[in-house]
Every structure is written in structure tokens, then in C-alpha cells.
Coordinates of C-alpha atoms in Angstrom, one line a residue:
M1 CA 0.0 -0.1 -0.2
N2 CA 1.2 3.4 -0.8
S3 CA 2.0 5.3 2.4
R4 CA 2.3 8.9 1.0
P5 CA -0.8 11.1 0.8
T6 CA -2.8 11.2 -2.2
P7 CA -5.4 13.8 -3.5
F8 CA -8.9 13.2 -2.8
D9 CA -10.8 15.3 -4.7
E10 CA -14.7 16.0 -5.4
L11 CA -14.9 13.2 -8.1
D12 CA -13.4 10.6 -5.9
R13 CA -15.9 11.4 -3.2
K14 CA -18.7 11.2 -5.5
I15 CA -17.3 7.9 -7.0
V16 CA -16.8 6.6 -3.3
T17 CA -20.5 7.9 -2.2
A18 CA -21.7 6.0 -5.5
L19 CA -20.1 2.7 -4.8
M20 CA -21.1 2.8 -1.0
A21 CA -24.8 3.4 -2.0
N22 CA -24.2 0.1 -4.5
A23 CA -20.9 -1.5 -5.0
R24 CA -22.0 -3.3 -7.9
T25 CA -22.6 0.1 -9.7
S26 CA -21.0 -0.2 -13.2
F27 CA -18.1 2.3 -14.0
A28 CA -20.0 3.1 -16.9
E29 CA -23.0 4.2 -14.7
I30 CA -20.9 5.9 -12.2
G31 CA -18.9 7.8 -15.1
A32 CA -22.3 8.7 -16.8
E33 CA -23.7 10.2 -13.6
I34 CA -20.3 12.3 -12.5
G35 CA -19.3 13.1 -15.9
L36 CA -16.5 10.7 -16.4
S37 CA -15.6 7.9 -19.1
S38 CA -15.5 4.7 -17.0
T39 CA -11.7 4.1 -18.0
A40 CA -11.1 7.4 -15.8
V41 CA -13.6 6.2 -13.1
K42 CA -12.0 2.5 -13.1
R43 CA -8.1 4.3 -12.8
R44 CA -9.8 6.3 -10.2
V45 CA -11.5 3.5 -8.3
D46 CA -7.7 1.4 -8.8
R47 CA -5.8 4.3 -7.4
L48 CA -8.6 4.4 -4.3
R49 CA -8.3 0.5 -3.9
E50 CA -3.9 0.7 -4.1
T51 CA -4.1 3.9 -1.5
G52 CA -6.2 2.1 1.0
V53 CA -9.3 4.5 0.8
I54 CA -11.4 1.8 -0.6
T55 CA -10.9 -1.5 1.2
G56 CA -13.0 -3.5 -0.3
F57 CA -16.4 -4.6 -1.5
T58 CA -19.1 -6.6 0.3
A59 CA -22.7 -7.7 0.1
T60 CA -25.1 -6.5 2.8
V61 CA -27.0 -9.5 3.7
R62 CA -30.4 -9.5 5.9
P63 CA -29.1 -10.9 9.2
S64 CA -32.4 -13.1 9.6
A65 CA -31.6 -14.8 6.3
M66 CA -28.5 -16.1 7.8
G67 CA -29.9 -17.1 11.1
W68 CA -29.2 -14.4 13.2
R69 CA -32.6 -13.3 14.8
T70 CA -31.6 -12.1 18.0
E71 CA -29.3 -9.1 18.4
A72 CA -27.9 -7.1 21.5
Y73 CA -25.3 -4.6 22.3
V74 CA -23.3 -5.5 25.3
E75 CA -20.9 -3.3 27.5
V76 CA -18.0 -4.8 28.9
Y77 CA -16.1 -4.0 32.4
C78 CA -12.6 -5.1 32.4
E79 CA -10.8 -6.0 35.8
G80 CA -8.0 -3.5 35.8
A81 CA -7.1 -1.9 32.5
A82 CA -7.1 -4.7 29.7
P83 CA -5.4 -3.5 27.0
P84 CA -7.2 -3.2 23.7
R85 CA -4.9 -5.6 21.6
R86 CA -6.2 -8.2 24.6
L87 CA -9.7 -7.5 23.7
A88 CA -9.5 -7.5 20.3
E89 CA -7.7 -11.4 20.3
V90 CA -10.7 -12.0 22.9
V91 CA -13.4 -11.3 20.8
R92 CA -12.1 -12.5 17.6
G93 CA -12.6 -16.0 19.0
Y94 CA -16.6 -15.4 18.9
P95 CA -18.3 -14.9 15.6
E96 CA -21.3 -13.9 16.9
I97 CA -19.6 -10.7 17.8
T98 CA -20.1 -8.7 14.5
A99 CA -18.6 -5.2 15.8
A100 CA -16.3 -4.7 19.0
M101 CA -14.9 -1.3 19.9
T102 CA -13.1 0.3 23.1
V103 CA -15.3 3.2 24.0
T104 CA -15.1 6.1 26.8
G105 CA -17.5 6.3 29.7
G106 CA -17.7 3.3 32.2
A107 CA -17.5 0.6 29.9
D108 CA -14.3 -0.4 28.3
A109 CA -15.8 -2.0 25.5
L110 CA -18.7 -2.2 23.4
L111 CA -19.7 -5.4 21.6
H112 CA -22.3 -5.7 18.7
V113 CA -23.5 -9.2 19.4
R114 CA -25.9 -11.3 16.7
A115 CA -27.6 -14.6 17.7
R116 CA -30.1 -17.3 16.7
D117 CA -32.2 -16.8 19.4
V118 CA -32.1 -15.9 23.2
E119 CA -30.9 -18.8 24.4
H120 CA -27.6 -18.6 22.1
F121 CA -27.2 -15.2 23.2
E122 CA -27.3 -16.0 26.7
E123 CA -24.6 -18.8 25.8
V124 CA -22.5 -16.4 24.2
L125 CA -23.0 -13.8 26.8
E126 CA -21.8 -16.5 29.7
R127 CA -18.6 -17.5 27.4
I128 CA -17.8 -13.4 27.0
R129 CA -18.7 -13.6 31.2
A130 CA -16.1 -16.2 31.6
E131 CA -13.0 -14.4 30.4
P132 CA -10.9 -13.9 33.3
F133 CA -10.3 -10.2 32.9
I134 CA -13.8 -9.7 32.2
R135 CA -15.6 -8.0 35.5
K136 CA -19.1 -7.5 34.3
T137 CA -21.4 -6.8 31.5
I138 CA -24.4 -5.1 30.7
S139 CA -26.5 -6.1 27.7
V140 CA -29.0 -4.3 25.7
M141 CA -31.4 -6.3 23.2
V142 CA -32.3 -4.5 19.8
L143 CA -36.1 -4.6 19.5
S144 CA -36.4 -2.9 15.9
H145 CA -34.2 -0.7 13.7
L146 CA -35.6 2.5 13.4
I147 CA -33.4 3.3 10.2
P148 CA -33.9 -0.1 8.3
D149 CA -31.2 0.6 5.7
S150 CA -28.5 1.9 8.0
P151 CA -25.4 -0.5 8.1
E152 CA -26.1 -1.7 11.6
A153 CA -29.5 -3.3 10.5
G154 CA -27.5 -5.7 8.1
T155 CA -24.2 -7.0 7.9
G156 CA -21.5 -6.9 5.6
L157 CA -20.2 -10.1 6.6
L158 CA -21.0 -13.7 6.9
A159 CA -20.4 -15.7 9.6
P160 CA -18.6 -18.3 10.0
E161 CA -19.5 -22.0 9.0
G162 CA -21.4 -23.5 12.1
A163 CA -22.1 -20.3 13.8
T164 CA -25.8 -19.4 12.0
D165 CA -26.9 -23.5 12.1
V166 CA -30.5 -23.1 13.0
H167 CA -31.6 -25.6 16.0

């Protein structure tokens, strides 16, 4: 990846916006919309990928289609100072955790968890709580998405095999 700063102009912004809305939009369609040839759009997309502005292309999948019918956010409180690196190692071991971040405030981390059902969620929560440095957790179940087209309402990544088996 190129480490030097690269120019990011208004045309780049329009290309990225179009691809974020629909990554399957053709270069010709994007070019027609913003006044560039499809070749020029492709060159810009290639540069944006090379410089790390565009990091990949994904499919957004309705979580329920994958067997994820229960969703929650879990605040994690650690014993002492758990380094983010250690938290990252732990959460990578849970296919049900679709997003994880360190946060300010009382909690040390916030986890976005998807599960087949409440029983599966409870099982995941018990495994998280069993980690030696976890002091406590506070969970909030998601009832509905008020902005159904938001990235949080869908998932860009499929769960690893076996994680979505519906029983």
C-alpha cells in the first residue's frame, strides 16, 4: 500500500459515495452520473484501492436470512486495565460478535452481538463473562431498527460456518 498522502477530490468523493450506495454500480454508470469516462472512473477506483481509501467490496445480507434473529449490544467492564490488543484477541474468538470497539465512559468496550435466539445469546454472554479479566457486562437487546437501511441493520460479513446453524 502506498504510504504517501494522495489527493482526494470531489470526483473521488462522488465515486466512493456511488460505490457505498451500490458496489455493483458499473464504472460506466458512475461515469455518466459524474461526467467521466468509465476508464477514468476505473483508474480512480484502482488508485483509491491501492492507497487504502477503498478497502474492499462486500454484500449486505439480511441477518435473519443467515439465521441471526437476536441482536444485542454488550458493554464490557474489565478488571484493571485490559489492553485493547487483548480485548481484540478475545472478541475474534466469537463469530457472534459482529463489531467491537473500545469506548469512553464507564465501560471498557462495546460489543455488537448477533445470535440465533435468546438462548444462543445467553450462551455467548456466559462465555464472554467467563473470560478471566471481564468484571461485568451490561446487555441491551435490540427490538427494531428505526433506520432499516443503516449498516447496523444489516451485516457485511457472513458468520463462520457452524455459527448460524438453526436448531
